[in-house]
Amino acid sequence: MDNNAILNVAHLNIKFGGIIALKDINFHVPRASITALIGPNGAGKTTVFNCLTGFYKGGPGSKLTLSSKNKSNNLVEMLGEGFKLQDFINPPAFVKRIYFKMFGGTHLVCRAGLARTFQNNRLFEEMSVVENLLVAQHMSLEKSLLKGVFQTKDYLESQERALDKAHDWLKFFKLDKRANDIAGELPYGEQKRLEIARAMCTSPELLCLDEPAAGLNPAESAELSELIIRLRDEHRISVLIIEHDMHLVMKIADHIVVLNYGEVLFDGTPAEVRNSSKVIDAYLGKE
Amino acid sequence: MDLHIFIQQLVNGLVLGSVYGLIAIGYTMVYGIIGMINFAHGDVYMVSAYLSAIAIALLSIFGIASAPFIIFVVLIFTIIITSCYGWTIERVAYRPLRGSTRLAPLISAIGMSLFLQNYVQLSQGASTQGVPNLIKGNLRIGEGNDFVQITYAQGFIVISAIFGMLILNFIIQKTSMGRQCRATQQDRTMAGLLGINTDRIISTVFVLGSAMAALAGVLVTLNYGTFDFYIGFITGVKAFTAAVLGGIGSLPGAILGGIVLGMSESLFSGFINTDYKDVFAFCLLVLILIFRPSGILGKPEVEKV
């Protein structure tokens, strides 16, 4: 286990019926770096993301540790893992388990500092661009319903701060002219950028991007990779990215994890991956 | 056709319609956010009618006779307690079933509705209850026998219903909580990923819907003065009809549907036949669903390919 890593994935495994989708996955994401997760179709890349955000529950023994916001978060526990036999003789663990069963879930992962995007755009299409970003900042907004109804000073101030932050990110992603447009009416490339902007509004430390460049033209794709590099350098964001566009991956990644048939095939720098015969065999087949 | 009768029926229809609209809001909000019909909602309205009578009785024990003060306290008391009912119903009957089949919470809702009816019948008795008329007097427009009469109670209903709807609309459109509700309605998983506790938002929606039903319950009790444990059923079905008529899932649709339903019902009973007014209301629903399946203001569902 690497202490400098923001995310440690250890012994992650998951089965769907008889199919073993992930088998003992181990890797880590170093802090303030770009890690790419690549592999042929069906290798289990998106499944890893889904385990991180709680759509799937990892099998027994899976450990996902997110070291963010100055503490170490056990994601499996946060997402409400099943009872274990030893819980029944350990009341504190039992209480904790019940707590996370009742109040745990995806939202805690986000609050711990992990944000993700999807392969397909999942914006709130009927809301305006700036509202999409405000939704993501609800934790920093005054939550009291009464304060909202009476528009108290605290509420308006917190709203002002949220708007400022939203505009900063819109500027960063070059969407500031679109602030009041309806999100569903933006062109595809801008929607993709808005998704990342919205994820950034939750103040994450780890950003998980699922095929951000899919469907973008080469110019848009180059612009996006520029933005991802700036996120790492200017904002010290750690990025875990799934991507099929190898030019983009080789250009921006500091570290690449290759998956194949639910196993980690190779783990190393882009140069090492390029020269690895194992990876080439997996992609192109053996000679 | 006499003009004054026509106007009188329109006024009555507006009163009836704003009550339907208030209750329909609860159906439409719950449907919008978790896609289920909360059949217990009509009974939440019935419970609120009993609660308002209890509040009036308690105040009269303390010897308070000022009508505006009584109405104010009764409104606050009923809205708070009914919201607690709404929250509890969601927590007990629906949340444990989240993630199971679509029909499971529906059956649970019917069970909850039967439970509430029987619980009120056992604790309050099966006979019709009544409260004294607190808002007396009326406004007459016209002369001789051709006049339109608006009781102050009716005026109070329409004004408070509009006020309640405006507050709700403000909450949904302008506050952070409302923004979270809208986000959860559009994409629940994505809302969760952005750190929104969707379970809490769903509870909030039940609380808001129940508060609107409570407002309707107090207003109807003040106007008609009598109620029994069974009023929730027919009013609930009518309000549900109003929600479907206006386009289920749409907030302005619920209000519009309520007013359309209330007005057409009272015009029908004023000019044609009182006994068949329910038949007419449901015929209207059938017709609208044939020609506009998504309701008046509802958006047709576009299948994504």
Coordinates of C-alpha atoms in Angstrom, one line a residue:
Chain A
M1 CA 0.0 0.0 0.0
D2 CA 1.3 3.3 -1.1
N3 CA 0.9 6.1 1.5
N4 CA 1.0 8.8 -1.1
A5 CA -1.8 7.3 -3.1
I6 CA -5.2 8.9 -3.1
L7 CA -7.0 5.8 -4.0
N8 CA -6.0 2.2 -3.1
V9 CA -7.9 -0.6 -4.7
A10 CA -7.1 -3.9 -3.2
H11 CA -8.5 -7.4 -3.9
L12 CA -11.5 -6.0 -5.7
N13 CA -13.6 -8.8 -7.1
I14 CA -17.1 -9.1 -8.3
K15 CA -19.2 -11.8 -9.9
F16 CA -22.4 -11.6 -11.9
G17 CA -24.0 -15.0 -11.7
G18 CA -21.4 -17.4 -12.9
I19 CA -19.3 -14.7 -14.7
I20 CA -16.3 -13.4 -12.9
A21 CA -16.3 -9.7 -14.0
L22 CA -13.3 -8.6 -11.8
K23 CA -10.8 -11.0 -10.2
D24 CA -8.5 -9.7 -7.5
I25 CA -7.9 -6.2 -8.9
N26 CA -5.0 -4.3 -7.2
F27 CA -3.8 -0.9 -8.2
H28 CA -3.4 2.6 -6.8
V29 CA -3.8 6.2 -8.0
P30 CA -1.0 8.5 -7.0
R31 CA -2.0 11.9 -5.7
A32 CA -2.1 14.8 -8.2
S33 CA -1.4 12.6 -11.2
I34 CA -3.3 11.2 -14.1
T35 CA -3.9 7.5 -14.1
A36 CA -5.4 5.8 -17.1
L37 CA -7.4 2.6 -17.0
I38 CA -7.3 1.0 -20.4
G39 CA -8.1 -2.4 -21.8
P40 CA -10.1 -4.1 -24.6
N41 CA -13.9 -3.9 -24.5
G42 CA -15.5 -5.9 -21.7
A43 CA -12.3 -5.9 -19.7
G44 CA -14.1 -4.5 -16.6
K45 CA -13.0 -0.8 -16.7
T46 CA -16.5 0.7 -16.1
T47 CA -17.2 -2.1 -13.6
V48 CA -14.3 -0.7 -11.5
F49 CA -15.9 2.7 -11.6
N50 CA -19.3 1.3 -10.7
C51 CA -17.8 -0.4 -7.6
L52 CA -16.2 2.8 -6.5
T53 CA -19.5 4.7 -6.7
G54 CA -21.7 2.0 -5.3
F55 CA -23.7 0.8 -8.3
Y56 CA -22.2 -2.6 -7.7
K57 CA -21.0 -4.0 -4.5
G58 CA -17.6 -5.6 -4.5
G59 CA -17.3 -9.2 -3.4
P60 CA -15.9 -10.3 0.0
G61 CA -12.4 -9.1 0.7
S62 CA -12.7 -6.1 -1.6
K63 CA -10.9 -3.0 -0.1
L64 CA -11.3 0.5 -1.6
T65 CA -9.6 3.2 0.4
L66 CA -9.9 6.9 -0.6
S67 CA -7.4 9.1 1.3
S68 CA -8.9 12.5 0.8
K69 CA -10.0 15.5 2.9
N70 CA -7.3 14.6 5.4
K71 CA -8.7 11.2 6.3
S72 CA -8.8 7.7 5.1
N73 CA -12.3 6.7 3.8
N74 CA -13.3 3.1 3.5
L75 CA -15.6 3.2 0.5
V76 CA -16.9 -0.3 0.8
E77 CA -18.1 0.4 4.3
M78 CA -19.6 3.7 3.3
L79 CA -21.7 2.1 0.6
G80 CA -23.3 -0.2 3.2
E81 CA -21.6 -3.5 3.0
G82 CA -23.3 -6.7 4.3
F83 CA -23.2 -8.0 7.8
K84 CA -20.3 -10.2 8.7
L85 CA -20.3 -12.9 11.4
Q86 CA -17.8 -11.1 13.6
D87 CA -20.0 -8.0 13.7
F88 CA -22.4 -9.8 16.1
I89 CA -19.7 -9.9 18.9
N90 CA -18.4 -6.4 18.2
P91 CA -21.1 -3.9 19.0
P92 CA -19.3 -0.7 17.7
A93 CA -18.7 -2.4 14.3
F94 CA -22.3 -3.5 14.3
V95 CA -23.7 -0.1 15.0
K96 CA -21.4 1.4 12.3
R97 CA -22.6 -1.2 9.8
I98 CA -26.3 -0.4 10.6
Y99 CA -25.6 3.3 10.3
F100 CA -24.1 3.0 6.9
K101 CA -26.9 0.5 5.8
M102 CA -29.5 3.2 6.7
F103 CA -27.8 6.4 5.8
G104 CA -24.9 5.4 3.6
G105 CA -24.8 5.3 -0.2
T106 CA -23.4 7.0 -3.2
H107 CA -23.8 10.5 -1.8
L108 CA -21.2 9.8 0.9
V109 CA -18.6 8.8 -1.6
C110 CA -19.1 12.1 -3.4
R111 CA -18.9 14.0 -0.1
A112 CA -15.6 12.2 0.7
G113 CA -14.1 13.7 -2.4
L114 CA -14.7 11.4 -5.4
A115 CA -16.6 12.6 -8.4
R116 CA -17.3 10.7 -11.6
T117 CA -18.7 11.2 -15.1
F118 CA -20.4 8.7 -17.4
Q119 CA -19.8 7.5 -20.9
N120 CA -23.1 9.0 -21.9
N121 CA -24.0 12.5 -20.8
R122 CA -26.2 12.6 -17.7
L123 CA -26.8 16.3 -17.3
F124 CA -30.0 17.6 -15.7
E125 CA -31.2 18.5 -19.2
E126 CA -34.1 20.7 -18.2
M127 CA -32.1 23.0 -16.0
S128 CA -29.9 25.8 -17.1
V129 CA -26.1 25.3 -17.2
V130 CA -25.5 27.4 -14.1
E131 CA -28.2 25.5 -12.2
N132 CA -26.5 22.2 -13.0
L133 CA -23.4 23.6 -11.3
L134 CA -25.4 24.9 -8.3
V135 CA -27.0 21.5 -7.8
A136 CA -23.5 20.1 -7.4
Q137 CA -22.7 22.6 -4.7
H138 CA -25.7 22.0 -2.5
M139 CA -23.4 21.0 0.4
S140 CA -22.0 24.5 0.6
L141 CA -25.4 26.2 0.3
E142 CA -27.5 27.0 3.3
K143 CA -29.6 23.9 3.6
S144 CA -32.4 25.1 5.9
L145 CA -35.7 25.2 4.0
L146 CA -36.9 28.1 6.1
K147 CA -33.8 30.2 5.4
G148 CA -34.4 29.5 1.7
V149 CA -38.1 30.5 1.9
F150 CA -37.3 33.8 3.7
Q151 CA -34.2 34.4 1.6
T152 CA -32.1 35.3 4.7
K153 CA -28.8 37.0 4.5
D154 CA -26.8 33.8 5.1
Y155 CA -28.7 32.1 2.3
L156 CA -28.2 34.8 -0.2
E157 CA -24.5 35.0 0.7
S158 CA -24.0 31.3 0.3
Q159 CA -25.8 31.4 -3.0
E160 CA -23.5 34.3 -4.1
R161 CA -20.4 32.2 -3.2
A162 CA -21.8 29.2 -5.1
L163 CA -22.5 31.3 -8.2
D164 CA -18.9 32.7 -8.1
K165 CA -17.5 29.2 -7.9
A166 CA -19.8 28.1 -10.7
H167 CA -18.6 31.0 -12.9
D168 CA -15.0 30.2 -12.2
W169 CA -15.4 26.6 -13.4
L170 CA -17.4 27.7 -16.4
K171 CA -14.6 30.0 -17.4
F172 CA -12.1 27.2 -16.9
F173 CA -14.1 24.9 -19.2
K174 CA -14.8 27.8 -21.6
L175 CA -18.5 27.6 -21.1
D176 CA -19.0 31.1 -19.6
K177 CA -21.1 32.3 -22.5
R178 CA -23.5 29.5 -22.1
A179 CA -24.3 30.0 -18.4
N180 CA -28.0 30.7 -18.9
D181 CA -28.7 28.2 -21.7
I182 CA -30.7 25.0 -21.1
A183 CA -28.2 22.2 -20.6
G184 CA -30.0 19.8 -22.9
E185 CA -29.6 22.2 -25.8
L186 CA -25.8 22.5 -25.8
P187 CA -23.8 20.8 -28.5
Y188 CA -22.3 17.4 -27.5
G189 CA -18.8 18.6 -26.9
E190 CA -19.9 21.4 -24.6
Q191 CA -22.2 18.9 -22.7
K192 CA -19.1 16.7 -22.1
R193 CA -17.2 19.7 -20.7
L194 CA -20.2 20.7 -18.6
E195 CA -20.3 17.3 -17.1
I196 CA -16.7 17.6 -15.9
A197 CA -17.3 21.2 -14.7
R198 CA -20.3 19.9 -12.7
A199 CA -18.2 17.1 -11.2
M200 CA -15.5 19.7 -10.2
C201 CA -18.2 21.8 -8.4
T202 CA -18.5 19.1 -5.8
S203 CA -14.9 19.9 -4.8
P204 CA -13.5 16.5 -5.4
E205 CA -9.9 15.4 -4.9
L206 CA -10.2 12.4 -7.2
L207 CA -12.0 12.8 -10.5
C208 CA -13.0 9.6 -12.4
L209 CA -13.7 10.2 -16.1
D210 CA -15.4 7.5 -18.1
E211 CA -14.4 7.9 -21.8
P212 CA -14.5 11.7 -21.8
A213 CA -13.2 11.9 -25.3
A214 CA -15.7 9.5 -26.9
G215 CA -17.5 11.2 -29.8
L216 CA -15.3 14.3 -29.8
N217 CA -13.5 15.4 -32.9
P218 CA -9.6 15.7 -32.8
A219 CA -9.6 19.4 -32.0
E220 CA -12.1 19.0 -29.2
S221 CA -10.2 16.0 -27.9
A222 CA -6.9 18.0 -27.8
E223 CA -8.6 20.8 -26.0
L224 CA -10.0 18.4 -23.4
S225 CA -6.6 16.8 -22.8
E226 CA -5.2 20.3 -22.2
L227 CA -7.9 20.9 -19.7
I228 CA -7.3 17.7 -17.8
I229 CA -3.6 18.4 -17.6
R230 CA -4.4 21.9 -16.3
L231 CA -6.7 20.3 -13.6
R232 CA -3.8 18.2 -12.4
D233 CA -1.2 21.0 -12.5
E234 CA -3.2 24.0 -11.3
H235 CA -5.7 22.4 -9.0
R236 CA -3.8 19.3 -7.9
I237 CA -6.7 17.0 -8.8
S238 CA -5.9 13.3 -9.1
V239 CA -7.6 11.9 -12.2
L240 CA -8.5 8.3 -13.0
I241 CA -9.5 8.1 -16.7
I242 CA -11.0 5.4 -18.8
E243 CA -10.3 6.1 -22.5
H244 CA -10.0 4.2 -25.8
D245 CA -8.2 7.0 -27.6
M246 CA -4.6 5.9 -27.2
H247 CA -3.1 9.1 -28.5
L248 CA -4.8 11.0 -25.7
V249 CA -3.9 8.4 -23.1
M250 CA -0.2 8.3 -24.0
K251 CA -0.1 12.1 -24.1
I252 CA -1.6 12.8 -20.7
A253 CA -1.2 9.8 -18.5
D254 CA 1.5 9.6 -15.9
H255 CA 0.7 6.0 -15.1
I256 CA -1.4 3.4 -16.9
V257 CA -3.2 0.3 -15.6
V258 CA -4.2 -2.2 -18.3
L259 CA -7.1 -4.5 -17.6
N260 CA -8.0 -7.7 -19.5
Y261 CA -10.7 -10.2 -18.7
G262 CA -11.2 -8.7 -15.3
E263 CA -7.6 -8.9 -14.3
V264 CA -4.7 -6.4 -14.1
L265 CA -2.5 -7.2 -17.0
F266 CA 0.1 -4.5 -16.7
D267 CA 0.7 -1.5 -14.5
G268 CA 3.4 1.0 -15.5
T269 CA 4.3 4.3 -17.2
P270 CA 3.2 4.9 -20.8
A271 CA 6.6 4.1 -22.2
E272 CA 6.6 0.7 -20.4
V273 CA 3.1 0.0 -21.6
R274 CA 4.0 0.8 -25.2
N275 CA 6.8 -1.7 -25.1
S276 CA 5.1 -4.5 -23.2
S277 CA 4.5 -7.6 -25.3
K278 CA 1.7 -8.7 -23.0
V279 CA -0.3 -5.5 -23.7
I280 CA 0.3 -5.8 -27.4
D281 CA -0.8 -9.4 -27.4
A282 CA -4.0 -8.5 -25.6
Y283 CA -4.9 -5.7 -28.0
L284 CA -3.8 -7.2 -31.3
G285 CA -3.7 -10.9 -30.6
K286 CA -0.6 -13.1 -30.6
E287 CA 1.5 -13.6 -33.7
Chain B
M1 CA -79.4 29.3 -19.2
D2 CA -79.1 32.0 -16.6
L3 CA -75.9 33.9 -16.4
H4 CA -75.9 34.2 -12.6
I5 CA -76.2 30.4 -12.2
F6 CA -73.4 30.0 -14.6
I7 CA -71.1 32.4 -12.7
Q8 CA -72.2 30.9 -9.4
Q9 CA -71.2 27.4 -10.6
L10 CA -67.9 28.7 -11.9
V11 CA -67.2 30.1 -8.5
N12 CA -68.2 26.9 -6.8
G13 CA -66.0 25.0 -9.3
L14 CA -63.0 27.2 -8.6
V15 CA -63.4 26.5 -4.9
L16 CA -63.7 22.7 -5.4
G17 CA -60.9 22.8 -8.0
S18 CA -58.4 24.6 -5.8
V19 CA -59.0 21.8 -3.2
Y20 CA -58.4 19.1 -5.8
G21 CA -55.4 21.0 -7.0
L22 CA -53.8 21.1 -3.6
I23 CA -54.3 17.4 -3.1
A24 CA -53.2 16.6 -6.6
I25 CA -49.9 18.3 -5.9
G26 CA -49.0 15.5 -3.5
Y27 CA -49.8 12.8 -6.1
T28 CA -47.9 14.5 -8.9
M29 CA -44.8 15.3 -6.8
V30 CA -44.4 11.8 -5.5
Y31 CA -45.0 10.3 -9.0
G32 CA -42.4 12.7 -10.4
I33 CA -39.7 11.7 -8.0
I34 CA -40.1 8.0 -7.5
G35 CA -42.6 7.0 -10.2
M36 CA -45.2 5.5 -7.9
I37 CA -48.8 6.4 -7.1
N38 CA -49.2 7.1 -3.4
F39 CA -52.7 5.8 -2.9
A40 CA -52.5 6.6 0.8
H41 CA -52.4 10.3 -0.1
G42 CA -56.2 10.8 0.0
D43 CA -56.2 9.3 3.5
V44 CA -53.5 11.7 4.6
Y45 CA -56.0 14.4 3.6
M46 CA -58.7 12.7 5.7
V47 CA -56.4 12.5 8.7
S48 CA -55.7 16.2 8.4
A49 CA -59.5 16.9 8.5
Y50 CA -59.7 15.0 11.8
L51 CA -56.6 16.8 13.1
S52 CA -58.1 20.2 12.4
A53 CA -61.2 19.2 14.3
I54 CA -59.0 18.0 17.2
A55 CA -57.2 21.3 17.2
I56 CA -60.4 23.3 17.2
A57 CA -61.7 21.2 20.1
L58 CA -58.5 21.7 22.1
L59 CA -58.5 25.5 21.6
S60 CA -62.2 25.7 22.7
I61 CA -61.2 23.8 25.9
F62 CA -58.8 26.6 26.7
G63 CA -61.6 29.1 26.0
I64 CA -60.1 30.8 23.0
A65 CA -62.9 32.2 20.8
S66 CA -61.2 34.6 18.4
A67 CA -61.8 33.0 14.9
P68 CA -58.7 34.3 13.1
F69 CA -56.5 33.1 15.9
I70 CA -58.2 29.7 15.9
I71 CA -57.8 29.3 12.1
F72 CA -54.1 30.3 12.3
V73 CA -53.3 27.9 15.1
V74 CA -55.3 25.1 13.4
L75 CA -53.5 25.6 10.1
I76 CA -50.0 25.4 11.8
F77 CA -50.9 22.5 14.0
T78 CA -52.5 20.4 11.2
I79 CA -49.8 21.1 8.7
I80 CA -47.0 20.1 11.1
I81 CA -48.7 16.9 12.3
T82 CA -49.9 15.8 8.9
S83 CA -46.3 16.3 7.5
C84 CA -45.1 14.0 10.2
Y85 CA -47.7 11.4 9.0
G86 CA -46.4 11.8 5.4
W87 CA -42.8 11.4 6.5
T88 CA -43.7 8.3 8.6
I89 CA -45.7 6.7 5.8
E90 CA -42.8 7.0 3.4
R91 CA -40.3 5.7 5.9
V92 CA -42.4 2.7 7.0
A93 CA -44.2 1.7 3.9
Y94 CA -42.2 2.8 0.9
R95 CA -38.5 3.1 1.6
P96 CA -37.9 -0.5 2.6
L97 CA -39.4 -1.4 -0.8
R98 CA -37.2 0.9 -2.8
G99 CA -35.3 -1.1 -5.5
S100 CA -37.9 -3.9 -5.6
T101 CA -40.5 -4.2 -8.4
R102 CA -42.7 -1.3 -9.4
L103 CA -45.8 -3.0 -8.1
A104 CA -44.6 -3.6 -4.5
P105 CA -44.8 0.0 -3.3
L106 CA -48.2 0.3 -5.0
I107 CA -49.6 -2.6 -3.0
S108 CA -48.0 -1.2 0.1
A109 CA -49.7 2.1 -0.6
I110 CA -53.1 0.5 -0.8
G111 CA -52.4 -1.3 2.5
M112 CA -51.4 2.0 4.0
S113 CA -54.6 3.6 2.8
L114 CA -56.7 0.8 4.4
F115 CA -54.7 1.0 7.6
L116 CA -55.2 4.8 7.9
Q117 CA -59.0 4.4 7.3
N118 CA -59.4 1.7 9.9
Y119 CA -57.1 3.4 12.4
V120 CA -59.2 6.6 12.2
Q121 CA -62.4 4.7 12.3
L122 CA -61.3 2.8 15.5
S123 CA -59.9 5.8 17.3
Q124 CA -62.5 8.4 16.3
G125 CA -65.6 6.4 15.6
A126 CA -67.4 5.6 12.4
S127 CA -70.0 8.4 12.6
T128 CA -69.8 11.7 10.7
Q129 CA -68.1 14.4 12.7
G130 CA -68.6 18.1 12.5
V131 CA -67.0 21.4 13.5
P132 CA -68.7 24.8 14.1
N133 CA -68.7 27.3 11.2
L134 CA -65.8 29.7 12.0
I135 CA -66.0 31.9 9.0
K136 CA -69.5 33.4 8.8
G137 CA -71.0 35.8 6.3
N138 CA -71.0 36.1 2.5
L139 CA -70.7 38.5 -0.3
R140 CA -73.7 38.9 -2.7
I141 CA -73.3 40.4 -6.1
G142 CA -76.5 41.2 -8.1
E143 CA -80.0 42.1 -7.1
G144 CA -83.3 40.4 -6.4
N145 CA -83.3 36.7 -7.1
D146 CA -80.5 36.9 -9.6
F147 CA -77.4 37.0 -7.5
V148 CA -74.1 35.3 -7.2
Q149 CA -73.1 34.4 -3.6
I150 CA -69.6 33.9 -2.4
T151 CA -69.2 32.9 1.2
Y152 CA -66.2 34.3 3.0
A153 CA -65.2 30.7 3.7
Q154 CA -65.0 30.0 -0.1
G155 CA -63.0 33.2 -0.6
F156 CA -60.6 32.0 2.1
I157 CA -60.2 28.6 0.4
V158 CA -59.3 30.1 -2.9
I159 CA -56.9 32.7 -1.4
S160 CA -55.1 30.3 0.9
A161 CA -54.8 27.7 -1.9
I162 CA -53.2 30.2 -4.2
F163 CA -50.9 31.3 -1.4
G164 CA -49.9 27.7 -0.6
M165 CA -49.2 27.0 -4.2
L166 CA -47.1 30.1 -4.6
I167 CA -45.0 29.2 -1.6
L168 CA -44.5 25.7 -2.9
N169 CA -43.6 27.0 -6.3
F170 CA -41.1 29.3 -4.8
I171 CA -39.5 26.5 -2.8
I172 CA -39.2 24.3 -5.8
Q173 CA -37.9 26.9 -8.2
K174 CA -35.8 29.2 -6.0
T175 CA -34.4 27.4 -3.0
S176 CA -31.4 25.0 -2.8
M177 CA -33.7 22.3 -1.5
G178 CA -36.1 22.7 -4.5
R179 CA -33.2 22.5 -6.9
Q180 CA -32.1 19.3 -5.3
C181 CA -35.7 18.0 -5.6
R182 CA -35.7 18.8 -9.3
A183 CA -32.3 17.2 -9.8
T184 CA -33.4 14.0 -8.1
Q185 CA -36.6 14.0 -10.2
Q186 CA -34.6 14.2 -13.4
D187 CA -31.9 11.6 -12.6
R188 CA -31.8 10.0 -9.2
T189 CA -28.4 8.2 -9.6
M190 CA -26.7 11.2 -10.9
A191 CA -28.1 13.3 -8.0
G192 CA -26.6 10.7 -5.6
L193 CA -23.3 11.0 -7.3
L194 CA -23.3 14.7 -6.8
G195 CA -23.6 14.2 -3.1
I196 CA -27.4 14.7 -2.7
N197 CA -28.9 12.4 -0.1
T198 CA -31.7 11.2 -2.4
D199 CA -33.5 9.4 0.5
R200 CA -33.8 12.7 2.3
I201 CA -35.1 14.5 -0.7
I202 CA -37.8 11.9 -1.2
S203 CA -38.8 12.3 2.4
T204 CA -39.0 16.0 1.9
V205 CA -41.2 15.6 -1.1
F206 CA -43.6 13.5 1.0
V207 CA -43.6 16.1 3.7
L208 CA -44.3 18.9 1.2
G209 CA -47.1 16.9 -0.5
S210 CA -48.7 16.1 2.9
A211 CA -48.5 19.8 4.0
M212 CA -50.5 20.7 0.9
A213 CA -53.0 18.0 1.6
A214 CA -53.2 19.3 5.2
L215 CA -54.0 22.7 3.9
A216 CA -56.8 21.3 1.8
G217 CA -58.1 19.3 4.7
V218 CA -58.3 22.3 7.0
L219 CA -59.9 24.4 4.3
V220 CA -62.6 21.8 3.4
T221 CA -63.3 21.2 7.1
L222 CA -63.8 25.0 7.7
N223 CA -66.1 25.2 4.7
Y224 CA -68.3 22.2 4.9
G225 CA -68.0 21.5 8.6
T226 CA -68.6 17.7 8.3
F227 CA -66.4 14.8 7.5
D228 CA -66.0 11.0 8.2
F229 CA -63.3 8.5 7.9
Y230 CA -64.1 7.7 4.3
I231 CA -63.8 11.1 2.7
G232 CA -60.2 10.4 1.7
F233 CA -61.2 7.8 -0.8
I234 CA -63.4 9.7 -3.3
T235 CA -61.5 13.0 -2.9
G236 CA -58.2 11.1 -3.3
V237 CA -59.4 9.5 -6.5
K238 CA -60.7 12.8 -7.9
A239 CA -57.4 14.6 -7.0
F240 CA -55.5 11.7 -8.7
T241 CA -57.7 12.2 -11.7
A242 CA -56.9 15.9 -11.7
A243 CA -53.2 15.1 -11.5
V244 CA -53.5 12.8 -14.5
L245 CA -55.6 15.3 -16.4
G246 CA -53.1 18.0 -16.0
G247 CA -50.1 15.7 -16.8
I248 CA -48.8 13.7 -13.9
G249 CA -45.4 14.8 -12.8
S250 CA -46.0 18.5 -13.6
L251 CA -46.7 20.9 -10.8
P252 CA -48.7 23.5 -12.7
G253 CA -50.5 20.7 -14.5
A254 CA -51.8 19.4 -11.1
I255 CA -53.2 22.8 -10.3
L256 CA -54.7 23.3 -13.7
G257 CA -56.1 19.8 -13.8
G258 CA -57.7 20.4 -10.4
I259 CA -59.4 23.6 -11.5
V260 CA -60.6 22.1 -14.9
L261 CA -62.0 19.1 -13.1
G262 CA -63.7 21.2 -10.3
M263 CA -65.2 23.6 -12.8
S264 CA -66.5 21.0 -15.2
E265 CA -67.9 19.0 -12.3
S266 CA -69.8 21.9 -10.8
L267 CA -71.1 23.2 -14.2
F268 CA -72.3 19.7 -15.0
S269 CA -74.1 19.3 -11.6
G270 CA -75.5 22.9 -11.9
F271 CA -77.0 22.5 -15.4
I272 CA -77.5 18.8 -16.1
N273 CA -77.5 16.4 -13.2
T274 CA -76.0 16.3 -9.8
D275 CA -76.1 12.5 -9.4
Y276 CA -73.9 11.9 -12.4
K277 CA -71.2 14.5 -11.7
D278 CA -68.6 11.8 -10.8
V279 CA -69.5 9.9 -14.0
F280 CA -68.9 13.1 -16.0
A281 CA -65.6 13.8 -14.3
F282 CA -64.2 10.4 -15.2
C283 CA -65.6 10.5 -18.7
L284 CA -63.6 13.8 -19.1
L285 CA -60.5 11.9 -17.9
V286 CA -61.1 9.1 -20.5
L287 CA -61.6 11.6 -23.3
I288 CA -58.4 13.6 -22.4
L289 CA -56.4 10.4 -22.1
I290 CA -57.6 9.3 -25.5
F291 CA -56.7 12.5 -27.3
R292 CA -53.8 13.6 -25.1
P293 CA -52.3 10.7 -23.2
S294 CA -49.7 12.7 -21.3
G295 CA -52.3 15.1 -19.9
I296 CA -52.8 18.8 -20.6
L297 CA -49.3 20.0 -19.6
G298 CA -47.4 16.7 -19.4
K299 CA -44.6 16.1 -21.7
P300 CA -44.9 13.0 -23.9
E301 CA -42.3 10.5 -23.0
V302 CA -39.7 10.2 -25.8
E303 CA -38.1 6.9 -26.0
K304 CA -34.3 7.2 -26.1
V305 CA -32.6 5.0 -28.6

